[in-house]
mmCIF file of C-alpha atoms in Angstrom:
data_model
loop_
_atom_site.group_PDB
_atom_site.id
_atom_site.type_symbol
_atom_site.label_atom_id
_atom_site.label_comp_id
_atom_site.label_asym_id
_atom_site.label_seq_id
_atom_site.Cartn_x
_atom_site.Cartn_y
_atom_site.Cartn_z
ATOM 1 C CA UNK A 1 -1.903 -15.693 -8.311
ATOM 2 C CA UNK A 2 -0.301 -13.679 -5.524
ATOM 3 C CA UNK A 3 -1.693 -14.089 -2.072
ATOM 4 C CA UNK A 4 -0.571 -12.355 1.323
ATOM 5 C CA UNK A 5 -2.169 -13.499 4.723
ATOM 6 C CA UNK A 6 -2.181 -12.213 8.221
ATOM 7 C CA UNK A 7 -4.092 -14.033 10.242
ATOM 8 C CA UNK A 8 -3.567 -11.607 13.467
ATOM 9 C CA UNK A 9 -6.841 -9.558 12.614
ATOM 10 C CA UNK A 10 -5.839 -7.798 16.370
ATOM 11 C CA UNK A 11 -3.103 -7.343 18.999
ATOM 12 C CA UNK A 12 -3.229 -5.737 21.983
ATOM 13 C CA UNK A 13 -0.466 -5.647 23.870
ATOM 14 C CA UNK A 14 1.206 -3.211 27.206
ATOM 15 C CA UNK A 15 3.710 -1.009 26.713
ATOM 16 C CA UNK A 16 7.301 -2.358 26.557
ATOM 17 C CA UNK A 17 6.102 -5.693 25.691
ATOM 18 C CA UNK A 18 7.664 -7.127 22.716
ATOM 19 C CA UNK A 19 5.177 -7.906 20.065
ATOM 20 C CA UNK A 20 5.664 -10.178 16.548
ATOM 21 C CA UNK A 21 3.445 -9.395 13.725
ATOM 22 C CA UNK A 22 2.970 -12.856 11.191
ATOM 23 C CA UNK A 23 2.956 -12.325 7.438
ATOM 24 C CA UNK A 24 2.715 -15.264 4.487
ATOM 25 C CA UNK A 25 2.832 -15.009 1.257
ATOM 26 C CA UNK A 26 2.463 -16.972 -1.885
ATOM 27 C CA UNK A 27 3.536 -16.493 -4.909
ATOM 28 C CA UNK A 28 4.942 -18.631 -8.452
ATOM 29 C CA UNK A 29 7.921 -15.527 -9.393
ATOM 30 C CA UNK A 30 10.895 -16.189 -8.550
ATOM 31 C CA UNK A 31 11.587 -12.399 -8.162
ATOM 32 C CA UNK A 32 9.276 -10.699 -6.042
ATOM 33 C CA UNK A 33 9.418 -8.027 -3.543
ATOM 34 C CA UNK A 34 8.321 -7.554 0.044
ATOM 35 C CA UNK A 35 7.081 -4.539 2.286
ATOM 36 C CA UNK A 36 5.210 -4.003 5.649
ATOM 37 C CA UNK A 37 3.676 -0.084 5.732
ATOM 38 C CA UNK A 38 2.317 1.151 9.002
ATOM 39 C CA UNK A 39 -1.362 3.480 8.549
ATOM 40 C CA UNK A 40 -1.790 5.376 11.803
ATOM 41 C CA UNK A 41 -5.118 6.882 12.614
ATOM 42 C CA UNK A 42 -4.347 9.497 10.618
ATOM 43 C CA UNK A 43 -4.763 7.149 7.160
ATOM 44 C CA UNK A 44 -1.490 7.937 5.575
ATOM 45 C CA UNK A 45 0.779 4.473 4.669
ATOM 46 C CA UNK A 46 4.119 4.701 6.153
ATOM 47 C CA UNK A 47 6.757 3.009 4.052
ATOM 48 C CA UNK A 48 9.020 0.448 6.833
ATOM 49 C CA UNK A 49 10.731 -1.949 4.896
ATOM 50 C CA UNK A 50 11.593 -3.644 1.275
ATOM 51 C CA UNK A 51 13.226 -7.002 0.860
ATOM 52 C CA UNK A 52 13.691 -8.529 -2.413
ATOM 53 C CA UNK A 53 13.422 -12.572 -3.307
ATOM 54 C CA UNK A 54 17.325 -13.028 -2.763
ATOM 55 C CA UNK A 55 17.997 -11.297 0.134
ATOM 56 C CA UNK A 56 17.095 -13.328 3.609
ATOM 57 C CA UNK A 57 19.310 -11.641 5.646
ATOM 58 C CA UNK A 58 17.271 -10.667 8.738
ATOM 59 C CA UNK A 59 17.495 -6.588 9.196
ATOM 60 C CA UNK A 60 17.293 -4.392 12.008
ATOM 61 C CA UNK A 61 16.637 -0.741 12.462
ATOM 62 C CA UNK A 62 15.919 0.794 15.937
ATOM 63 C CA UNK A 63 13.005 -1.362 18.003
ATOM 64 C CA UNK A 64 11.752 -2.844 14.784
ATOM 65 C CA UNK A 65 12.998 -6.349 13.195
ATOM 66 C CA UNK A 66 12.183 -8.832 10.642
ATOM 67 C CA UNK A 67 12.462 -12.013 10.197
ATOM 68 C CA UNK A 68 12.425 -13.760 6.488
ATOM 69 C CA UNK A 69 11.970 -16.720 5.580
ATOM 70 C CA UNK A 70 11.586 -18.287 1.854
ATOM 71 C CA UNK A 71 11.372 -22.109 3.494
ATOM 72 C CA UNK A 72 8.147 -21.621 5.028
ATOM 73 C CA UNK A 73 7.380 -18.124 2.849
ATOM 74 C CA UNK A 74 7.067 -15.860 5.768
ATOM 75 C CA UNK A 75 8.086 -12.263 6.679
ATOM 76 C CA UNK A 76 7.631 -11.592 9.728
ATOM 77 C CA UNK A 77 8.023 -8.080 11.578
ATOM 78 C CA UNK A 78 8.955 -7.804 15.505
ATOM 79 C CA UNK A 79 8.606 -4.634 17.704
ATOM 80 C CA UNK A 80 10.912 -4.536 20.692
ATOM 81 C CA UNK A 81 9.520 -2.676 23.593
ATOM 82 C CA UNK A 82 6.617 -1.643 22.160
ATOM 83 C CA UNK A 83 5.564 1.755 22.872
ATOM 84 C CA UNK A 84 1.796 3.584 22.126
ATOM 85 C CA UNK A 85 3.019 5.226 19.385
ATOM 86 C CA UNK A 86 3.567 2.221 17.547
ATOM 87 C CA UNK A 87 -0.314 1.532 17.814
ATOM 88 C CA UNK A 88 -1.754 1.677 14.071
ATOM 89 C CA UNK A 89 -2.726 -1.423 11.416
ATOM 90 C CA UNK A 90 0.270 -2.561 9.780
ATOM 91 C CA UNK A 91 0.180 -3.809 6.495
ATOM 92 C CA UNK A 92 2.143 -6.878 4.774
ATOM 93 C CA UNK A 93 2.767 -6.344 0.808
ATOM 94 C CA UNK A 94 3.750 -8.384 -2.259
ATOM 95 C CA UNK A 95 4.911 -7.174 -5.184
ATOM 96 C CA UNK A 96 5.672 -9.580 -7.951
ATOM 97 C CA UNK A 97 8.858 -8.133 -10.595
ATOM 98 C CA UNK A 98 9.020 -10.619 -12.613
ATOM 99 C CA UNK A 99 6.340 -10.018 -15.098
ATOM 100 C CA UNK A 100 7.444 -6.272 -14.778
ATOM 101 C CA UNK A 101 4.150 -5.823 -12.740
ATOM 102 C CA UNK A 102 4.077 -3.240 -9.842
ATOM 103 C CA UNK A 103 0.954 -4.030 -7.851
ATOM 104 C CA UNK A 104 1.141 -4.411 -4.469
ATOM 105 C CA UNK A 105 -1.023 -6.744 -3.157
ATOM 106 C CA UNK A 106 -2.023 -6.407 0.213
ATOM 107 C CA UNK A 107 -2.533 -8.536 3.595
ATOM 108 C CA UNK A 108 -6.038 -7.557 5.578
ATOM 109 C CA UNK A 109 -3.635 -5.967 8.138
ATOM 110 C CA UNK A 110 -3.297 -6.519 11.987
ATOM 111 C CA UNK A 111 -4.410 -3.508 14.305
ATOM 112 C CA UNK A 112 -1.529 -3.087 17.212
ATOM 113 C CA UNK A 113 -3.315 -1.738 20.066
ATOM 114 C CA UNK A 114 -0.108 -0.527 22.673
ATOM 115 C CA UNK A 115 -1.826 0.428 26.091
ATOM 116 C CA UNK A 116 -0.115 2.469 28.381
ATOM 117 C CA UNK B 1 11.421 17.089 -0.680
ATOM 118 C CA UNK B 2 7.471 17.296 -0.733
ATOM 119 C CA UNK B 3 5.516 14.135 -0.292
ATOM 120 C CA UNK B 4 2.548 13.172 -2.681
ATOM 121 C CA UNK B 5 -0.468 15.390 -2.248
ATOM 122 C CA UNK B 6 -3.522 14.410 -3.182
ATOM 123 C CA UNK B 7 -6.542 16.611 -3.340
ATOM 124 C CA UNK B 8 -9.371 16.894 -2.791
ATOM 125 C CA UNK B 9 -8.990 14.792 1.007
ATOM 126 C CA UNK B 10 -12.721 14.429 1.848
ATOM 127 C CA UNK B 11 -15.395 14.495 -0.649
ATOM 128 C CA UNK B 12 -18.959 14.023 -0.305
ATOM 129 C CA UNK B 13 -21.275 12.675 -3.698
ATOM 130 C CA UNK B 14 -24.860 11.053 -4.441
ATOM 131 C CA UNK B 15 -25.169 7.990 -6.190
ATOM 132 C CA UNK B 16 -24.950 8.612 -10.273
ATOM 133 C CA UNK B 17 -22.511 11.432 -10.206
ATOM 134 C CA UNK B 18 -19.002 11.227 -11.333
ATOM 135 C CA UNK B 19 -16.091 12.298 -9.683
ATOM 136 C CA UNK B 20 -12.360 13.371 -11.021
ATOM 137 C CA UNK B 21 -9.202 12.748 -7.388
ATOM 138 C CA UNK B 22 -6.205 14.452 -8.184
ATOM 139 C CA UNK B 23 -2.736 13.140 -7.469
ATOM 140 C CA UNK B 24 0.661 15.175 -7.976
ATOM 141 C CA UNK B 25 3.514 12.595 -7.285
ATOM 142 C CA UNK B 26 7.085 12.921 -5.256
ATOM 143 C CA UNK B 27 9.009 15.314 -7.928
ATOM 144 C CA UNK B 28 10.705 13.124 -10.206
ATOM 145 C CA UNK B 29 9.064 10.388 -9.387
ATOM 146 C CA UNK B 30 7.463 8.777 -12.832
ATOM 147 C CA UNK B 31 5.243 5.924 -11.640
ATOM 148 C CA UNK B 32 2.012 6.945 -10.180
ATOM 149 C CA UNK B 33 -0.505 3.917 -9.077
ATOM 150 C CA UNK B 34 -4.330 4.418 -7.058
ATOM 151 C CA UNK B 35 -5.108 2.101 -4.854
ATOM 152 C CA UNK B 36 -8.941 2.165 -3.286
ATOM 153 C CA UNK B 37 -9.096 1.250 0.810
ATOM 154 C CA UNK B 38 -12.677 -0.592 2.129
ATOM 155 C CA UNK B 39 -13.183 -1.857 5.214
ATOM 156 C CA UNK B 40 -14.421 -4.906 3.403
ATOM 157 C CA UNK B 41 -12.240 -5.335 1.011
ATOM 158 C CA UNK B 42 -9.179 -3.785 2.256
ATOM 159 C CA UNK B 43 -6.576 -1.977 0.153
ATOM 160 C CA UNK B 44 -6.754 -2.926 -3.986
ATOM 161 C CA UNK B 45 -4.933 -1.968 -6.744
ATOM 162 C CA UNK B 46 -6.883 0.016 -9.237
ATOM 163 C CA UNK B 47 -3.897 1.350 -11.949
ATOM 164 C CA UNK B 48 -0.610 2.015 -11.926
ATOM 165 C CA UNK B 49 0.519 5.173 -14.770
ATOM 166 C CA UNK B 50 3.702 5.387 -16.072
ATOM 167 C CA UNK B 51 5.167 8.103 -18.204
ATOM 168 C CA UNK B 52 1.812 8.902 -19.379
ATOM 169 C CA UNK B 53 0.673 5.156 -20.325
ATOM 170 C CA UNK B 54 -1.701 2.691 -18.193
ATOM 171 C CA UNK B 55 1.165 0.060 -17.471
ATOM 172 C CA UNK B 56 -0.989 -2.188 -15.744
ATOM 173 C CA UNK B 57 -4.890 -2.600 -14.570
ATOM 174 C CA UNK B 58 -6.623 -3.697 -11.379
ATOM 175 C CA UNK B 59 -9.874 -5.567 -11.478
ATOM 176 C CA UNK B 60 -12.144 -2.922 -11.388
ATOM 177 C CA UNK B 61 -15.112 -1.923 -13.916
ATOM 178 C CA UNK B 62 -14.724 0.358 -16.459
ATOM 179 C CA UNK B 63 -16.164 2.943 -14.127
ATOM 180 C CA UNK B 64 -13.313 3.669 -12.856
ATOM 181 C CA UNK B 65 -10.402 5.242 -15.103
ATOM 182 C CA UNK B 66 -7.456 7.548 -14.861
ATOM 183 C CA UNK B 67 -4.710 9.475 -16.834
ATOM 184 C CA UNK B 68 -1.158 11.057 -16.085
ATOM 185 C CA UNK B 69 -0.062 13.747 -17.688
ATOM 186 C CA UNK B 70 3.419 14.688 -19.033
ATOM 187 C CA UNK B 71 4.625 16.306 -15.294
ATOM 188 C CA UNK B 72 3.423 12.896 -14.007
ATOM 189 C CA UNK B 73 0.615 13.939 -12.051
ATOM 190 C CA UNK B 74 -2.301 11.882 -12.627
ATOM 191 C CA UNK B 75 -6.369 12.225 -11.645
ATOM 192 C CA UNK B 76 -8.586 9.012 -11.364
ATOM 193 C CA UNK B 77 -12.397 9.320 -12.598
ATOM 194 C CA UNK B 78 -15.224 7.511 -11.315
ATOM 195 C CA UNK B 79 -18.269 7.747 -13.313
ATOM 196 C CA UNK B 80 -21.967 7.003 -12.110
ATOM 197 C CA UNK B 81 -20.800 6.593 -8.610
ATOM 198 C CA UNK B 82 -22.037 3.489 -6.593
ATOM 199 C CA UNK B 83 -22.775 3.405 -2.540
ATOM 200 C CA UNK B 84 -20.016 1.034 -2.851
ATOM 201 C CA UNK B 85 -17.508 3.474 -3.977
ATOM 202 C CA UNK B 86 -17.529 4.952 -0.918
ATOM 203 C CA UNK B 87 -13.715 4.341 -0.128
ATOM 204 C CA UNK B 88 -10.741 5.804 0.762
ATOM 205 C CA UNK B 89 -8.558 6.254 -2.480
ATOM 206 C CA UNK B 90 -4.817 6.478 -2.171
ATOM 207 C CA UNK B 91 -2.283 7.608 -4.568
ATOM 208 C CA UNK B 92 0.914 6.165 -4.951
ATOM 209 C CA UNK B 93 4.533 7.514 -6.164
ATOM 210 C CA UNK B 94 7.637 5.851 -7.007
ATOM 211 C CA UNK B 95 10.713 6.623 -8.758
ATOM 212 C CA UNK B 96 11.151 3.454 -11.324
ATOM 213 C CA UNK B 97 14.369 3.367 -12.801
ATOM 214 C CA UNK B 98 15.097 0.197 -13.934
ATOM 215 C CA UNK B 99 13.923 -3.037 -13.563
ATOM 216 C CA UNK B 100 13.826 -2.989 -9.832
ATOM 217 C CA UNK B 101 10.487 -2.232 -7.795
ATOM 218 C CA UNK B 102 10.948 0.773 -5.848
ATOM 219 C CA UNK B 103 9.308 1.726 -2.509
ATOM 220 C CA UNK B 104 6.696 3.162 -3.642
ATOM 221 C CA UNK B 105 5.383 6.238 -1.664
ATOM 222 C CA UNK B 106 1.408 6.784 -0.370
ATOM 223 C CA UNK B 107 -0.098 10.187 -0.171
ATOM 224 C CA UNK B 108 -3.345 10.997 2.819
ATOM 225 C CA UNK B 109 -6.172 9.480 0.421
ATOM 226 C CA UNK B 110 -8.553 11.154 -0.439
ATOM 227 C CA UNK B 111 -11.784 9.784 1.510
ATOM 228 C CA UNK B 112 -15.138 9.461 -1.073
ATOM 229 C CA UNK B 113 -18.335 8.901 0.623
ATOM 230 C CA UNK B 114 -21.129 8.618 -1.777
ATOM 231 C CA UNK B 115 -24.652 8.663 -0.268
#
């Protein structure tokens, strides 16, 4: 069975700090499929990023980076210079493809608290 | 391009009524999945619909059920509603061509509160 943890429950950080969120996984597919969504206050899950099984190439886009690693099954997601609009719960995600299945399942999120 | 809408977004029931949330996927987007978000349980997978067929099933009672229609927009049912149903219940749209899992898109929820 697929698993996701993140043991971060909370962060609080100040502004312009740079803050890592932790994500592990488990899973038996070889072929699976990871995302972290951001849910404001306002509820709505914003997509961030999907990397498949095969790709471990760290990306980059603007303040936000992450970090993926099969060795130790981790995906982790880094915001530089954290600002209070990046306060919301983020959310790691698992997909497994190989059975053709499309259910995410879910980490219990971390709530990023950025304070001015 | 408009995002998935899901309606009603707040809805108010009493334990042992049923309830019918409406989803109307990204257009041409063929995949439509419900999730249901608890602060106790967090966010879990209730069904994912694909060109009008239940591709794949959460574990949830038979209470809960849904259906997509041919122009891909799908509604979710939950009959004789528990307190514990009280949830927010998100919708979710991707395009699915191929093998490959697409990002898969989340409308606002609809929030259920059942007293």
């Amino acid at each position: 069975a697929q698993k996701v943890t993140q043991a971060q429950t909370e962060i609080s950080v100040v502004e312009k700090e740079d803050v890592t969120l932790d994500c592990v996984y488990e899973t038996r597919d070889t072929t699976y499929y990871l995302f972290w969504y951001k849910q404001p206050p306002s509820g709505e899950l914003v997509f961030l990023i999907r990397r498949n099984s095969f790709d471990e190439q760290n990306e980059i886009s603007g303040r936000y980076s992450w970090n993926f690693q099969k060795s130790t099954s981790s995906f982790n997601f880094t915001i530089t210079a954290s600002q209070v609009v990046d306060s919301a719960v983020y959310f790691c995600a698992l997909s497994e493809a190989g059975t053709g299945r499309r259910a995410l399942t879910f980490g219990s999120g971390t709530r990023l608290q950025v304070q001015p | 391009k408009a995002g998935v809408t899901q309606t009603p977004r707040y809805l108010i029931k009493t334990r042992g009524q049923q309830v019918t949330l409406s989803c109307s996927p990204i257009s041409g987007h063929r995949s439509v999945s419900w999730y249901q978000q608890t602060p106790g349980q967090g966010l879990q997978f209730l069904f994912e619909y694909f060109s009008e067929t239940q591709r794949n099933k959460g574990n949830f009672p038979g209470r809960f059920s849904g259906r997509q229609f041919s122009n891909s927009r799908s509604e979710m049912n939950v009959s004789t509603l528990e307190l514990g149903d009280s949830a927010l219940y998100l919708c979710v749209s991707s395009l699915e061509q191929g093998a490959r899992a697409d990002t898969q898109y989340f409308g606002p929820g609809t929030r259920l509160t059942v007293l």
